[in-house]
Tab-separated table of C-alpha atoms and ligand atoms in Angstrom:
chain	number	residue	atom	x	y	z
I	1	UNK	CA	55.804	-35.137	-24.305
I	2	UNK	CA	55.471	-36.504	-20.798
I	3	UNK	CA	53.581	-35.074	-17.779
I	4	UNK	CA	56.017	-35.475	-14.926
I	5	UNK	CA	59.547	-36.654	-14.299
I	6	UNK	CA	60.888	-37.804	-11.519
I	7	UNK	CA	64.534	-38.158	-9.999
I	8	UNK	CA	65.435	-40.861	-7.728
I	9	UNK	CA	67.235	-43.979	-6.536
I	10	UNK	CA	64.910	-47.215	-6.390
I	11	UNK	CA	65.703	-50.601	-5.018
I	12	UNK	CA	65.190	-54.149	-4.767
I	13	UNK	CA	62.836	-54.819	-1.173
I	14	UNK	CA	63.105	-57.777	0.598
I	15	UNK	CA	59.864	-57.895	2.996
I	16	UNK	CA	60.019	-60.645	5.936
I	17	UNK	CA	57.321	-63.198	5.408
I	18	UNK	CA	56.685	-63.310	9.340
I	19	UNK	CA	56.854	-61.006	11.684
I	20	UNK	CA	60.294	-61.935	13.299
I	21	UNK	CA	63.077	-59.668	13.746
I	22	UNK	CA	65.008	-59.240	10.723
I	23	UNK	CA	67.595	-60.797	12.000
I	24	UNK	CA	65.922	-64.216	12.583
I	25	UNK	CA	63.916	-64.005	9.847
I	26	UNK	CA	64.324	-66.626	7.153
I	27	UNK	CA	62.149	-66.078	4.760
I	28	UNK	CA	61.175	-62.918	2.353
I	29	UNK	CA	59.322	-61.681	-0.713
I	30	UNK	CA	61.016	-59.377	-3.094
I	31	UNK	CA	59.065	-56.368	-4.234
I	32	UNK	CA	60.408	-52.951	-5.802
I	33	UNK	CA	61.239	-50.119	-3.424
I	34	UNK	CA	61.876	-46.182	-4.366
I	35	UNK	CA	59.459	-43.135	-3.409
I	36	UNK	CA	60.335	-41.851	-6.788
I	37	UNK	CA	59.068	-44.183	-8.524
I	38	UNK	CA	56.300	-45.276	-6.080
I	39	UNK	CA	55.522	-41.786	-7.626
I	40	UNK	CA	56.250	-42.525	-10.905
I	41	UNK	CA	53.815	-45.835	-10.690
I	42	UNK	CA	50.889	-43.857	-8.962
I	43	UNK	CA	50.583	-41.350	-11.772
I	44	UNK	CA	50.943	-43.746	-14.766
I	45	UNK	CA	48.575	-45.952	-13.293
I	46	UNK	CA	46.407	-42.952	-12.993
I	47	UNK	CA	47.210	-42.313	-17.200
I	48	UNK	CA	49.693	-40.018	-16.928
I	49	UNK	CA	52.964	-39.758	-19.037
I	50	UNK	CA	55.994	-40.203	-16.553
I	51	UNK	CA	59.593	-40.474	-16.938
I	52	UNK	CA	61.810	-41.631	-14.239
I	53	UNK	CA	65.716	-40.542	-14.535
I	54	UNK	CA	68.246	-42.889	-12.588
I	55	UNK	CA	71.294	-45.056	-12.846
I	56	UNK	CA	71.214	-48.884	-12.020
I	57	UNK	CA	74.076	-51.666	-11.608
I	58	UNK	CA	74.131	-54.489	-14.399
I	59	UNK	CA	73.165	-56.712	-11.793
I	60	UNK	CA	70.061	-58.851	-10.936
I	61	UNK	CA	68.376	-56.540	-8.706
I	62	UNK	CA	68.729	-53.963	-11.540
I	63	UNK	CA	67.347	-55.928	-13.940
I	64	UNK	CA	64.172	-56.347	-11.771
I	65	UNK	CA	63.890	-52.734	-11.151
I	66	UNK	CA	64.127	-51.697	-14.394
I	67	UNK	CA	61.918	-54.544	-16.209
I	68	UNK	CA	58.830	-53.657	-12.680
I	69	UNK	CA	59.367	-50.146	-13.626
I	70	UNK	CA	59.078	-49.930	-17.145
I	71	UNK	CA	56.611	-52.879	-17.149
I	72	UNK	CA	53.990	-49.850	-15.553
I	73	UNK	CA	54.431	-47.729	-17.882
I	74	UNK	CA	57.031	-45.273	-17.203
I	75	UNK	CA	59.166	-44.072	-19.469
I	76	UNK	CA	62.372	-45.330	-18.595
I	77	UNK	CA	64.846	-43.990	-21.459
I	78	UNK	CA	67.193	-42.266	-19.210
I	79	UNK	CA	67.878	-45.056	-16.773
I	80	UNK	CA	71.508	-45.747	-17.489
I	81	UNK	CA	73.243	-48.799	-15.817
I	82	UNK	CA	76.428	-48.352	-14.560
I	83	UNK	CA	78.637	-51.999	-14.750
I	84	UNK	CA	81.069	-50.124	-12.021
I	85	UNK	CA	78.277	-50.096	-9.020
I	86	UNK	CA	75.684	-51.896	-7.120
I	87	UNK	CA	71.810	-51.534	-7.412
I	88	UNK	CA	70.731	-50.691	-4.401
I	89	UNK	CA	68.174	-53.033	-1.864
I	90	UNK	CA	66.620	-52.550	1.252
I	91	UNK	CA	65.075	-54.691	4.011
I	92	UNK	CA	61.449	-54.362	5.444
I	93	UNK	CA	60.136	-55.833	8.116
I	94	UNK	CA	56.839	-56.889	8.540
I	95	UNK	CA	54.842	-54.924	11.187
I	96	UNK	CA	53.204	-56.060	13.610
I	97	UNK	CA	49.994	-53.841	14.372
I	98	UNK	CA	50.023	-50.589	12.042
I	99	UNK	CA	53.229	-48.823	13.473
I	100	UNK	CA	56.174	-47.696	10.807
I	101	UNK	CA	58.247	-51.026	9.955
I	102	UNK	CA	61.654	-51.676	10.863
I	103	UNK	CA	63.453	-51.179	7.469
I	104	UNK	CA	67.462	-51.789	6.653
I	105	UNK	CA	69.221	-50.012	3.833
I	106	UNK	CA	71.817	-51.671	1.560
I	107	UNK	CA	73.027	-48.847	-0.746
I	108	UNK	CA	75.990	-47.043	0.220
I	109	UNK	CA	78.074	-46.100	-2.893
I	110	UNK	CA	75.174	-47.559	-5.250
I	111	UNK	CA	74.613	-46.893	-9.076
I	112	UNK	CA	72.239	-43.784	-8.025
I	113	UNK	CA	74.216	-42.658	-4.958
I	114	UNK	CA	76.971	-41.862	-8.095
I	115	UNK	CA	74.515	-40.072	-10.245
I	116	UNK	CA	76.656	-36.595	-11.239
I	117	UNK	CA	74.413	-33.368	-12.568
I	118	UNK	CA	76.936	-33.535	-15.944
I	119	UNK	CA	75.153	-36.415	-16.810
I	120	UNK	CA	71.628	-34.554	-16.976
I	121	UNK	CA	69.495	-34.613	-19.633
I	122	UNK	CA	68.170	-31.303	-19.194
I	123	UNK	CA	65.971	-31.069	-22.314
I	124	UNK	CA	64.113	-34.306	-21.084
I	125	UNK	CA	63.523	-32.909	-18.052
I	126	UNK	CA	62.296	-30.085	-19.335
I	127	UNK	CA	59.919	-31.878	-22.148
I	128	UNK	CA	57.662	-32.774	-19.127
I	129	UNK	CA	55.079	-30.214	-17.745
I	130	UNK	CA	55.706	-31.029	-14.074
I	131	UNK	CA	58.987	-32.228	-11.892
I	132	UNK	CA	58.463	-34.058	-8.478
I	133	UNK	CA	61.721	-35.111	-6.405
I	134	UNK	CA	62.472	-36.188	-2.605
I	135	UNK	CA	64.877	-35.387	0.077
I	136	UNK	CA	66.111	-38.899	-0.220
I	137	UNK	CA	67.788	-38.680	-3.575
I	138	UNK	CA	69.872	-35.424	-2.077
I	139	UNK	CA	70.731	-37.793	1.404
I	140	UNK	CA	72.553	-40.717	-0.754
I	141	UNK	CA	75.996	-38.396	-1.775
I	142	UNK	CA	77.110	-34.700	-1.806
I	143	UNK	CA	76.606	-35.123	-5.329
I	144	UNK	CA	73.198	-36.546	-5.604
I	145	UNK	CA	72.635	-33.270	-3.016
I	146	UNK	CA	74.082	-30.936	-5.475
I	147	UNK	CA	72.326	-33.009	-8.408
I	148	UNK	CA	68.696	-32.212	-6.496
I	149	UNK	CA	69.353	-28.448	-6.243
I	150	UNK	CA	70.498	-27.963	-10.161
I	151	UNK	CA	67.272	-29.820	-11.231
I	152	UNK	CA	65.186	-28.554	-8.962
I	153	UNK	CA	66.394	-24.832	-10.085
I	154	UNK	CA	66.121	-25.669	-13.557
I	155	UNK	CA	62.699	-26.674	-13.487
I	156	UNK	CA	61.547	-23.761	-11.448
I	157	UNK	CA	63.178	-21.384	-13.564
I	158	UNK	CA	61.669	-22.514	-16.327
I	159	UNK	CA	58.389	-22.090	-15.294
I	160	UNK	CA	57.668	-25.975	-15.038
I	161	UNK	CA	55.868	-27.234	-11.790
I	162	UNK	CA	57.837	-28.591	-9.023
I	163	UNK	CA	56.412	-30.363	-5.560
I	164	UNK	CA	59.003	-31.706	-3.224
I	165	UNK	CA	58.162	-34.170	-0.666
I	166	UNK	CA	61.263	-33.824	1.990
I	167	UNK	CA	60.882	-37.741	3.080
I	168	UNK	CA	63.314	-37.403	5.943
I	169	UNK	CA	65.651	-40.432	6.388
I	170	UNK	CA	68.315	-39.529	9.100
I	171	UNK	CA	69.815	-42.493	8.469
I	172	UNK	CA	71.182	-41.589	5.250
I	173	UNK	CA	72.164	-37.653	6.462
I	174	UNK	CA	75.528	-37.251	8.209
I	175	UNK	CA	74.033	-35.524	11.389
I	176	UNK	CA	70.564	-34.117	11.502
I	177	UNK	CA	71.378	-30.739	11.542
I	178	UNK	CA	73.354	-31.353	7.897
I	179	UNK	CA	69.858	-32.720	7.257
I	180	UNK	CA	67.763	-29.863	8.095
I	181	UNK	CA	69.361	-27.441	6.947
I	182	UNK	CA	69.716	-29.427	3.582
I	183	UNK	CA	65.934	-29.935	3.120
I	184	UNK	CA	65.246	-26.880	3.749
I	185	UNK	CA	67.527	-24.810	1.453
I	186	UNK	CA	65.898	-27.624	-1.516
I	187	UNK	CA	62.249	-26.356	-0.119
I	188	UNK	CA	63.086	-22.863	-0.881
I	189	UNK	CA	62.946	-23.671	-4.705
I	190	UNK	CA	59.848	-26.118	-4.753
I	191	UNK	CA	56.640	-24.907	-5.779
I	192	UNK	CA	54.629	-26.913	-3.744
I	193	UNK	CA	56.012	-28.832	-0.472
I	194	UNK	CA	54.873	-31.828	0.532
I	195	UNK	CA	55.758	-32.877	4.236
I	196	UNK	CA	54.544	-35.284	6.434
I	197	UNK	CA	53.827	-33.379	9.862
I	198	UNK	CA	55.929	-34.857	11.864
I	199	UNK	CA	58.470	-34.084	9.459
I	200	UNK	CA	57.877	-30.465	8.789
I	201	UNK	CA	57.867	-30.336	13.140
I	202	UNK	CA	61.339	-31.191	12.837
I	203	UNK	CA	62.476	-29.137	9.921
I	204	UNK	CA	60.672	-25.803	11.279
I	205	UNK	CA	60.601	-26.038	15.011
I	206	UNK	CA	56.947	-25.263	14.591
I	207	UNK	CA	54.062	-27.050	15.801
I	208	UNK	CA	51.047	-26.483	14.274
I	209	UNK	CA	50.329	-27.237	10.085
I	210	UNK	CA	48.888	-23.582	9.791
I	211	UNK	CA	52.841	-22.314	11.229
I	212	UNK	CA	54.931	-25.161	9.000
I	213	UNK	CA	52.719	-23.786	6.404
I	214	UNK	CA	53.616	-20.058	6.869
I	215	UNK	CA	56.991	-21.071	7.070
I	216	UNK	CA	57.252	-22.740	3.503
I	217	UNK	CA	55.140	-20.169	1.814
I	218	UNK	CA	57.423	-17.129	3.497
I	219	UNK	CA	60.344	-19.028	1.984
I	220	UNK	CA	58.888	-19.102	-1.772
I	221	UNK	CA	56.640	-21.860	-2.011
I	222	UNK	CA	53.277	-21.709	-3.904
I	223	UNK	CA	51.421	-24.292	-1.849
I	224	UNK	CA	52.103	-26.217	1.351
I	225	UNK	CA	50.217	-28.990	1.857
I	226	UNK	CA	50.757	-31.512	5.512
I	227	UNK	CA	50.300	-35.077	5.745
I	228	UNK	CA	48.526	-35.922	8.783
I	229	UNK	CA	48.113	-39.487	8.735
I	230	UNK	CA	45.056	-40.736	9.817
I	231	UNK	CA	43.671	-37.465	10.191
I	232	UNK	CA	44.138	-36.707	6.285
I	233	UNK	CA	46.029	-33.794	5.428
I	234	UNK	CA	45.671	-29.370	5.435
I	235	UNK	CA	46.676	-27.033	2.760
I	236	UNK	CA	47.494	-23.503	2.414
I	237	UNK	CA	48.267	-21.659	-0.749
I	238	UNK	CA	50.227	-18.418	-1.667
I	239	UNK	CA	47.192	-16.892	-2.759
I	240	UNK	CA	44.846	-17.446	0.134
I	241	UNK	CA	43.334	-20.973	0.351
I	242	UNK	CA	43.340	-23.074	2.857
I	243	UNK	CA	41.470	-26.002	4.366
I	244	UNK	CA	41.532	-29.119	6.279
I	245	UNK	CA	40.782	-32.682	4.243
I	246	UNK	CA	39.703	-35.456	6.596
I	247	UNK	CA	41.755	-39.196	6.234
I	248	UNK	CA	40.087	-42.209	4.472
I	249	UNK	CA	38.755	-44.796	6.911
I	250	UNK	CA	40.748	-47.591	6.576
I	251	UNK	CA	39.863	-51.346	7.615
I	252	UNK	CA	43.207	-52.395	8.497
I	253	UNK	CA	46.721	-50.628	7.917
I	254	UNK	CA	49.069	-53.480	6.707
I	255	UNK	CA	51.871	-51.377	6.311
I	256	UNK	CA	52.531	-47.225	6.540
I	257	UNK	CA	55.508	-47.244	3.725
I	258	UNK	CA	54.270	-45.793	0.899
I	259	UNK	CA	51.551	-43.614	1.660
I	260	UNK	CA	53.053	-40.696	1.898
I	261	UNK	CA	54.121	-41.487	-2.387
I	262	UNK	CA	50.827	-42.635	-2.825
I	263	UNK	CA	49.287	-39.319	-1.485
I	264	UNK	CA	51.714	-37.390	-4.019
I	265	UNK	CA	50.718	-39.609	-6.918
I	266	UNK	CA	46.943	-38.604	-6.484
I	267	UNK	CA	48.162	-34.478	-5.626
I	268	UNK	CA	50.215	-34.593	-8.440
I	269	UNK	CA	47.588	-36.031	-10.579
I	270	UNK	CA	44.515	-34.148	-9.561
I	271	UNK	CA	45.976	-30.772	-9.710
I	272	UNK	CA	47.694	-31.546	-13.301
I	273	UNK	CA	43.751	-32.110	-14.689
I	274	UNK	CA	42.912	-29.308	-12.724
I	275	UNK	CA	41.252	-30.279	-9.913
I	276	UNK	CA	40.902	-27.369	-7.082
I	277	UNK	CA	42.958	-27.934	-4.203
I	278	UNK	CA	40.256	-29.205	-1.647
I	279	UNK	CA	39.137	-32.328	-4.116
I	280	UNK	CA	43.095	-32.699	-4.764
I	281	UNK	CA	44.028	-33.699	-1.193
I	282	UNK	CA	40.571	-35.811	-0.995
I	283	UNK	CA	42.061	-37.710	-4.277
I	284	UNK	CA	45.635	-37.560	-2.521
I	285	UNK	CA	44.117	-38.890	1.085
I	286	UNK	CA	42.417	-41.945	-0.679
I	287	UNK	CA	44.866	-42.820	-2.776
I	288	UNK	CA	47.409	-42.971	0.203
I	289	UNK	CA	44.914	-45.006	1.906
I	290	UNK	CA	45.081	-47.686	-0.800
I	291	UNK	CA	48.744	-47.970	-0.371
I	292	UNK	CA	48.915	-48.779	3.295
I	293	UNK	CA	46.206	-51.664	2.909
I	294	UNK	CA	49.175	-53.965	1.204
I	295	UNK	CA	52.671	-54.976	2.070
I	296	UNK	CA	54.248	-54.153	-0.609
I	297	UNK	CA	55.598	-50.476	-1.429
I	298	UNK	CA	53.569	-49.500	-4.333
I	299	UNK	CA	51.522	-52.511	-5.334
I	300	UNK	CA	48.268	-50.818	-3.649
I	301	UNK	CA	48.367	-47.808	-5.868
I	302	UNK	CA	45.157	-47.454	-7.870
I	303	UNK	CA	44.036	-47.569	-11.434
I	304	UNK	CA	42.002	-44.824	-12.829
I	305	UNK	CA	39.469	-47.239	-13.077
I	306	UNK	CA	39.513	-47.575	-9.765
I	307	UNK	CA	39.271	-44.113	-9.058
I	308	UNK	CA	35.948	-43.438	-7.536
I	309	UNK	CA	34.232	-41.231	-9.312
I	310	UNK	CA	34.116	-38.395	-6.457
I	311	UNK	CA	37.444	-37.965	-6.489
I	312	UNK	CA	37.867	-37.585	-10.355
T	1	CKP	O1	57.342	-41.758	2.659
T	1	CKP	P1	56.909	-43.047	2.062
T	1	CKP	O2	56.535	-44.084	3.099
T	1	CKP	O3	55.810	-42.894	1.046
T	1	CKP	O4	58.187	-43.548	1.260
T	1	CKP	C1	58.447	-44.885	1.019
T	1	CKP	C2	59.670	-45.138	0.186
T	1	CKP	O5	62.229	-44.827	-1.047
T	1	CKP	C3	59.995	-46.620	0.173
T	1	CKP	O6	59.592	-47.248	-1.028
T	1	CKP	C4	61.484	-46.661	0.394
T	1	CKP	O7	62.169	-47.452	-0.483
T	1	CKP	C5	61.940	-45.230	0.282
T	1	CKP	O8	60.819	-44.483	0.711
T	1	CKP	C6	63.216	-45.044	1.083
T	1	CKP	O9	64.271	-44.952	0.469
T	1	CKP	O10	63.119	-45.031	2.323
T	2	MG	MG1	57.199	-39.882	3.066
């Protein structure tokens, strides 16, 4: 039996060595991309039982994805490669002073972009207690879109949890209205939603994380809880709770991407052993922390070893 599955399209990442332009740079490292399974890493490194469900192309970069996935841990048994399409990869640039990278997506009409509901395995999904997907799976196709909403249904109606972390990407929506209105018809079936502020300022119109909050609860959710960056992160529960968790002091971001999967590794993980809410988003705000402090996507994520032990 596994603890959580995820849904979602990963990717080769090519990061720039220097901090050139991508265009003139020459030279970069390749590392695995995918909030999914950034996800999927975080909570096996943190011992739980994870499954990731995706489609790859019988190509090089799918190779690599699949052997750095499995290779953590995770449960890869429904990762199907499809001979007809492309793996998908991204570029990264490497930023200069702790502002959000310049990335560069390669994966129109990829493996996952293809991924059709009718291929579900439902009762795998359903073997794990707890189902955590993104808003960028349902921006690569209408049917990756349509592919979200069935699982996302299925798991809520049968009782399993849910969180949904919207992870905007305009780039990959047709307009931004086709974007909003997307996310926020998934939302309505999460249990708990996961959104960075900035992005739940643009999917609500509201301002404040006590309002966004409201918003998602009114619509169905059980718990809302807002990334605020530096300044950690506020929750607010269906059944009353509420509170502010203060950021982890970092020494020096090296690069944002990833934090926001690294936060919903250690939510994810602390609320499945039980943790109360308040000592969830502390475990969620360091772990994030740890993934902005290397270049890589996911390669900061902690151990449970690691895991200091106020925050177990
Ligand atoms: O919101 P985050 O910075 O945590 O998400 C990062 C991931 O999947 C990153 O690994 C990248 O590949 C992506 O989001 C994406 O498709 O943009
Ligand atoms: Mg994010």
């Amino acid at each position: 039996p596994l603890d959580v599955v995820t849904i979602g399209e990963s990717m080769a990442l090519l990061v720039a060595d220097s901090t050139a332009a991508l265009a003139e740079e020459q030279h970069f490292s390749k590392r695995l991309a995918g909030a999914e399974t950034n996800v999927a890493i975080g909570l096996a490194r943190l011992g739980l039982r994870v499954g990731w469900i995706s489609r790859l192309g019988a190509d090089s970069f799918g190779r690599f994805v699949q052997r750095t996935v499995a290779g953590e841990g995770v449960d890869c048994s429904r990762v199907v490669i499809d001979p007809t399409r492309s793996t998908g990869f991204m570029l990264k640039a490497r930023s200069r002073s702790g502002e959000d990278p310049q990335v560069e997506y390669y994966r129109k009409g990829s493996a996952a972009s293809a991924m059709q509901v009718a291929q579900l395995d439902e009762t795998y999904l359903l073997s794990a207690r707890h189902l955590h997907m993104t808003g960028i799976f349902a921006a690569l196709s209408p049917a990756t879109l349509g592919y979200c909403e069935h699982s996302m249904q299925l798991a809520r109606s049968a009782g399993r949890g849910l969180s949904f972390d919207p992870n905007l990407r305009p780039s990959l929506w047709a307009s931004q209205q086709h974007m909003r209105a997307s996310i926020n018809r998934l939302a309505r079936s999460a249990r708990w939603v996961l959104p960075g502020i900035a992005e739940g300022r643009l999917l609500t119109g509201l301002a404040s994380p006590e309002e966004i909050a409201a918003y998602y609860l009114h619509q169905g959710a059980e718990a809302v809880v807002l990334k605020l960056g530096a300044d950690g992160a506020y929750f607010r529960t269906l059944d009353g709770q509420a509170g502010y968790s203060a950021g982890c002091p970092v020494p020096q971001v090296v690069d944002t991407v990833g934090a926001g999967d690294g936060f919903a590794a250690g939510l994810i993980s602390a609320r499945l052993e039980g943790l109360a809410w308040p000592l969830a988003l502390q475990r969620a705000n360091w772990v994030g922390a740890q993934a902005i402090q290397v270049l890589g996507d996911m390669e900061g994520l902690p151990y449970r070893h690691q895991l200091p032990a106020t925050h177990m």
